mmCIF file of C-alpha atoms in Angstrom:
data_model
loop_
_atom_site.group_PDB
_atom_site.id
_atom_site.type_symbol
_atom_site.label_atom_id
_atom_site.label_comp_id
_atom_site.label_asym_id
_atom_site.label_seq_id
_atom_site.Cartn_x
_atom_site.Cartn_y
_atom_site.Cartn_z
ATOM 1 C CA UNK A 437 9.623 -25.063 -42.938
ATOM 2 C CA UNK A 438 12.917 -24.069 -41.293
ATOM 3 C CA UNK A 439 12.089 -26.180 -38.267
ATOM 4 C CA UNK A 440 11.255 -29.117 -40.510
ATOM 5 C CA UNK A 441 14.569 -28.908 -42.353
ATOM 6 C CA UNK A 442 16.561 -28.781 -39.116
ATOM 7 C CA UNK A 443 14.572 -31.371 -37.242
ATOM 8 C CA UNK A 444 14.760 -35.093 -37.679
ATOM 9 C CA UNK A 445 11.229 -35.398 -36.336
ATOM 10 C CA UNK A 446 9.205 -32.747 -38.139
ATOM 11 C CA UNK A 447 5.991 -33.607 -36.294
ATOM 12 C CA UNK A 448 7.461 -32.436 -32.976
ATOM 13 C CA UNK A 449 7.801 -28.881 -34.270
ATOM 14 C CA UNK A 450 4.070 -28.458 -34.978
ATOM 15 C CA UNK A 451 1.605 -27.079 -32.500
ATOM 16 C CA UNK A 452 -1.376 -29.364 -32.010
ATOM 17 C CA UNK A 453 -4.731 -28.019 -33.178
ATOM 18 C CA UNK A 454 -6.099 -27.992 -29.631
ATOM 19 C CA UNK A 455 -3.079 -26.029 -28.385
ATOM 20 C CA UNK A 456 -3.452 -23.595 -31.285
ATOM 21 C CA UNK A 457 -7.061 -23.036 -30.231
ATOM 22 C CA UNK A 458 -5.951 -22.366 -26.645
ATOM 23 C CA UNK A 459 -3.361 -19.862 -27.904
ATOM 24 C CA UNK A 460 -6.071 -18.122 -29.941
ATOM 25 C CA UNK A 461 -8.464 -18.026 -26.966
ATOM 26 C CA UNK A 462 -5.854 -16.458 -24.694
ATOM 27 C CA UNK A 463 -5.090 -13.939 -27.443
ATOM 28 C CA UNK A 464 -8.785 -13.076 -27.755
ATOM 29 C CA UNK A 465 -9.090 -12.730 -23.972
ATOM 30 C CA UNK A 466 -6.287 -10.187 -23.840
ATOM 31 C CA UNK A 467 -7.542 -8.430 -26.986
ATOM 32 C CA UNK A 468 -10.884 -8.005 -25.203
ATOM 33 C CA UNK A 469 -9.097 -6.423 -22.222
ATOM 34 C CA UNK A 470 -7.041 -4.133 -24.460
ATOM 35 C CA UNK A 471 -10.144 -3.048 -26.408
ATOM 36 C CA UNK A 472 -12.096 -2.101 -23.261
ATOM 37 C CA UNK A 473 -12.654 1.642 -23.500
ATOM 38 C CA UNK A 474 -13.458 1.950 -19.793
ATOM 39 C CA UNK A 475 -10.106 0.567 -18.673
ATOM 40 C CA UNK A 476 -7.292 3.153 -18.460
ATOM 41 C CA UNK A 477 -4.338 2.564 -20.775
ATOM 42 C CA UNK A 478 -1.964 2.289 -17.817
ATOM 43 C CA UNK A 479 -4.002 -0.644 -16.455
ATOM 44 C CA UNK A 480 -4.194 -2.237 -19.906
ATOM 45 C CA UNK A 481 -0.416 -2.115 -20.143
ATOM 46 C CA UNK A 482 0.010 -3.708 -16.718
ATOM 47 C CA UNK A 483 -2.504 -6.470 -17.462
ATOM 48 C CA UNK A 484 -1.028 -7.171 -20.908
ATOM 49 C CA UNK A 485 2.133 -8.459 -19.206
ATOM 50 C CA UNK A 486 0.065 -11.391 -17.949
ATOM 51 C CA UNK A 487 -0.447 -12.731 -21.487
ATOM 52 C CA UNK A 488 2.437 -15.221 -21.393
ATOM 53 C CA UNK A 489 1.769 -16.560 -17.873
ATOM 54 C CA UNK A 490 -1.925 -16.963 -18.728
ATOM 55 C CA UNK A 491 -0.972 -18.783 -21.897
ATOM 56 C CA UNK A 492 1.062 -21.207 -19.757
ATOM 57 C CA UNK A 493 -1.894 -21.632 -17.405
ATOM 58 C CA UNK A 494 -4.354 -22.231 -20.257
ATOM 59 C CA UNK A 495 -2.087 -24.838 -21.857
ATOM 60 C CA UNK A 496 -1.704 -26.564 -18.498
ATOM 61 C CA UNK A 497 -5.314 -26.200 -17.302
ATOM 62 C CA UNK A 498 -8.147 -25.855 -19.845
ATOM 63 C CA UNK A 499 -10.554 -25.073 -16.983
ATOM 64 C CA UNK A 500 -9.364 -21.446 -17.175
ATOM 65 C CA UNK A 501 -12.020 -20.910 -19.855
ATOM 66 C CA UNK A 502 -14.773 -23.144 -18.487
ATOM 67 C CA UNK A 503 -14.746 -22.455 -14.735
ATOM 68 C CA UNK A 504 -15.884 -19.024 -13.556
ATOM 69 C CA UNK A 505 -14.271 -19.689 -10.191
ATOM 70 C CA UNK A 506 -10.838 -20.509 -11.636
ATOM 71 C CA UNK A 507 -8.309 -18.654 -9.422
ATOM 72 C CA UNK A 508 -6.364 -17.143 -12.341
ATOM 73 C CA UNK A 509 -9.559 -16.022 -14.037
ATOM 74 C CA UNK A 510 -10.905 -14.443 -10.841
ATOM 75 C CA UNK A 511 -7.623 -12.558 -10.314
ATOM 76 C CA UNK A 512 -7.626 -11.154 -13.844
ATOM 77 C CA UNK A 513 -11.313 -10.172 -13.541
ATOM 78 C CA UNK A 514 -10.733 -8.487 -10.161
ATOM 79 C CA UNK A 515 -7.833 -6.405 -11.467
ATOM 80 C CA UNK A 516 -9.681 -5.367 -14.634
ATOM 81 C CA UNK A 517 -12.805 -4.473 -12.639
ATOM 82 C CA UNK A 518 -10.792 -2.417 -10.135
ATOM 83 C CA UNK A 519 -9.124 -0.595 -13.023
ATOM 84 C CA UNK A 520 -12.515 0.316 -14.484
ATOM 85 C CA UNK A 521 -14.091 1.324 -11.154
ATOM 86 C CA UNK A 522 -11.216 3.466 -9.949
ATOM 87 C CA UNK A 523 -9.984 4.834 -13.280
ATOM 88 C CA UNK A 524 -10.475 8.469 -12.336
ATOM 89 C CA UNK A 525 -9.335 8.170 -8.736
ATOM 90 C CA UNK A 526 -6.284 9.861 -7.291
ATOM 91 C CA UNK A 527 -5.305 6.413 -6.024
ATOM 92 C CA UNK A 528 -4.990 5.185 -9.601
ATOM 93 C CA UNK A 529 -1.226 5.359 -9.104
ATOM 94 C CA UNK A 530 -1.556 3.248 -5.959
ATOM 95 C CA UNK A 531 -3.851 0.845 -7.763
ATOM 96 C CA UNK A 532 -1.465 0.716 -10.686
ATOM 97 C CA UNK A 533 1.453 -0.010 -8.367
ATOM 98 C CA UNK A 534 -0.536 -2.842 -6.782
ATOM 99 C CA UNK A 535 -1.361 -4.231 -10.231
ATOM 100 C CA UNK A 536 2.305 -4.126 -11.239
ATOM 101 C CA UNK A 537 3.207 -5.885 -8.005
ATOM 102 C CA UNK A 538 0.661 -8.658 -8.667
ATOM 103 C CA UNK A 539 1.842 -9.021 -12.272
ATOM 104 C CA UNK A 540 5.453 -9.332 -11.138
ATOM 105 C CA UNK A 541 4.501 -11.930 -8.544
ATOM 106 C CA UNK A 542 2.706 -13.958 -11.225
ATOM 107 C CA UNK A 543 5.578 -13.671 -13.688
ATOM 108 C CA UNK A 544 8.249 -14.507 -11.100
ATOM 109 C CA UNK A 545 6.330 -16.896 -8.876
ATOM 110 C CA UNK A 546 4.088 -19.038 -11.082
ATOM 111 C CA UNK A 547 5.504 -22.535 -11.300
ATOM 112 C CA UNK A 548 2.300 -24.406 -12.024
ATOM 113 C CA UNK A 549 0.656 -24.102 -8.604
ATOM 114 C CA UNK A 550 -2.661 -22.225 -8.841
ATOM 115 C CA UNK A 551 -2.626 -21.532 -5.080
ATOM 116 C CA UNK A 552 -0.500 -18.477 -5.899
ATOM 117 C CA UNK A 553 -3.525 -16.928 -7.631
ATOM 118 C CA UNK A 554 -5.790 -17.475 -4.627
ATOM 119 C CA UNK A 555 -3.203 -15.776 -2.414
ATOM 120 C CA UNK A 556 -2.757 -12.853 -4.813
ATOM 121 C CA UNK A 557 -6.519 -12.511 -5.309
ATOM 122 C CA UNK A 558 -7.065 -12.329 -1.560
ATOM 123 C CA UNK A 559 -4.397 -9.663 -1.168
ATOM 124 C CA UNK A 560 -5.600 -7.667 -4.185
ATOM 125 C CA UNK A 561 -9.236 -7.782 -3.027
ATOM 126 C CA UNK A 562 -8.162 -6.523 0.388
ATOM 127 C CA UNK A 563 -6.442 -3.569 -1.296
ATOM 128 C CA UNK A 564 -9.458 -2.938 -3.580
ATOM 129 C CA UNK A 565 -11.812 -3.002 -0.565
ATOM 130 C CA UNK A 566 -9.649 -0.419 1.205
ATOM 131 C CA UNK A 567 -9.668 1.731 -1.924
ATOM 132 C CA UNK A 568 -13.473 1.417 -2.210
ATOM 133 C CA UNK A 569 -13.868 2.357 1.460
ATOM 134 C CA UNK A 570 -11.697 5.477 0.981
ATOM 135 C CA UNK A 571 -13.759 6.460 -2.049
ATOM 136 C CA UNK A 572 -17.025 6.043 -0.114
ATOM 137 C CA UNK A 573 -15.660 8.172 2.752
ATOM 138 C CA UNK A 574 -14.597 10.899 0.320
ATOM 139 C CA UNK A 575 -18.028 10.869 -1.328
ATOM 140 C CA UNK A 576 -19.768 11.013 2.053
ATOM 141 C CA UNK A 577 -17.576 13.940 3.144
ATOM 142 C CA UNK A 578 -18.292 15.786 -0.100
ATOM 143 C CA UNK A 579 -22.051 15.304 0.376
ATOM 144 C CA UNK A 580 -21.832 16.458 4.002
ATOM 145 C CA UNK A 581 -19.775 19.498 2.998
ATOM 146 C CA UNK A 582 -22.323 20.420 0.322
ATOM 147 C CA UNK A 583 -25.178 20.043 2.834
ATOM 148 C CA UNK A 584 -23.233 22.171 5.323
ATOM 149 C CA UNK A 585 -22.722 24.928 2.737
ATOM 150 C CA UNK A 586 -26.416 24.852 1.889
ATOM 151 C CA UNK A 587 -27.404 25.083 5.564
ATOM 152 C CA UNK A 588 -24.934 27.941 6.109
ATOM 153 C CA UNK A 589 -26.279 29.900 3.134
ATOM 154 C CA UNK A 590 -29.878 29.368 4.231
ATOM 155 C CA UNK A 591 -29.052 30.443 7.808
ATOM 156 C CA UNK A 592 -27.205 33.544 6.549
ATOM 157 C CA UNK A 593 -30.148 34.521 4.321
ATOM 158 C CA UNK A 594 -32.578 34.050 7.193
ATOM 159 C CA UNK A 595 -30.430 36.057 9.652
ATOM 160 C CA UNK A 596 -30.001 38.919 7.191
ATOM 161 C CA UNK A 597 -33.736 38.838 6.463
ATOM 162 C CA UNK A 598 -34.581 39.132 10.182
ATOM 163 C CA UNK A 599 -32.099 41.990 10.609
ATOM 164 C CA UNK A 600 -33.424 43.813 7.530
ATOM 165 C CA UNK A 601 -36.978 43.401 8.794
ATOM 166 C CA UNK A 602 -36.010 44.728 12.257
ATOM 167 C CA UNK A 603 -34.143 47.815 11.036
ATOM 168 C CA UNK A 604 -36.307 48.643 8.018
ATOM 169 C CA UNK A 605 -38.484 51.239 9.824
ATOM 170 C CA UNK A 606 -35.654 52.706 11.920
ATOM 171 C CA UNK A 607 -33.125 55.368 11.147
ATOM 172 C CA UNK A 608 -29.933 53.888 12.612
ATOM 173 C CA UNK A 609 -26.410 55.267 12.519
ATOM 174 C CA UNK A 610 -24.216 53.582 9.907
ATOM 175 C CA UNK A 611 -21.927 52.006 12.528
ATOM 176 C CA UNK A 612 -24.905 50.284 14.222
ATOM 177 C CA UNK A 613 -26.329 49.129 10.893
ATOM 178 C CA UNK A 614 -22.917 47.708 9.870
ATOM 179 C CA UNK A 615 -22.553 45.991 13.244
ATOM 180 C CA UNK A 616 -25.973 44.356 12.890
ATOM 181 C CA UNK A 617 -25.546 43.316 9.239
ATOM 182 C CA UNK A 618 -22.001 42.025 9.601
ATOM 183 C CA UNK A 619 -21.069 41.002 13.137
ATOM 184 C CA UNK A 620 -24.477 40.352 14.652
ATOM 185 C CA UNK A 621 -25.599 38.459 11.533
ATOM 186 C CA UNK A 622 -22.719 36.015 12.156
ATOM 187 C CA UNK A 623 -23.862 35.550 15.766
ATOM 188 C CA UNK A 624 -27.413 34.855 14.572
ATOM 189 C CA UNK A 625 -26.167 32.398 11.921
ATOM 190 C CA UNK A 626 -24.093 30.569 14.528
ATOM 191 C CA UNK A 627 -27.038 30.439 16.935
ATOM 192 C CA UNK A 628 -29.409 29.257 14.220
ATOM 193 C CA UNK A 629 -27.032 26.500 13.082
ATOM 194 C CA UNK A 630 -26.240 25.396 16.602
ATOM 195 C CA UNK A 631 -29.588 25.685 18.353
ATOM 196 C CA UNK A 632 -32.157 26.174 15.615
#
């Protein structure tokens, strides 16, 4: 009403129905992201800053909602997916910094050319692949360490069992028994692990 009273052409101040629908769709898209319980709040906050640029994109290019391969859509999906996959990782801060960097580049650099999103998607995916590789290495190391502990415990039990069996019928001085059960057991464990 205020716009109508101050404008000589009241029709120019109204948003077209189609544009209103686009605004609602972008709002629903970001509401969906913000309601995702698997996405950390820090990532939600970073991604929420893309609301206005994505509104500009949607008003300019309606294919944002119809094409799965739309560059802006793929970038938003990649960042949300990375946030969900690496939510509990130590690198979350690194991931969050990368997200903030991408958001800033979109806010500062988007002038209507969607090539920016392809470039940012490529760079973000490269970072996400590196993060995934680090996570896989850490998991592999943890599995190997657990297997190593299991092998060590089994070898120690076997060595102590052999020593106990060997000295069970003998009356040995305490110093010899201690040497066999402590020092020599370590030698047997090492030999068993190394040579079988």
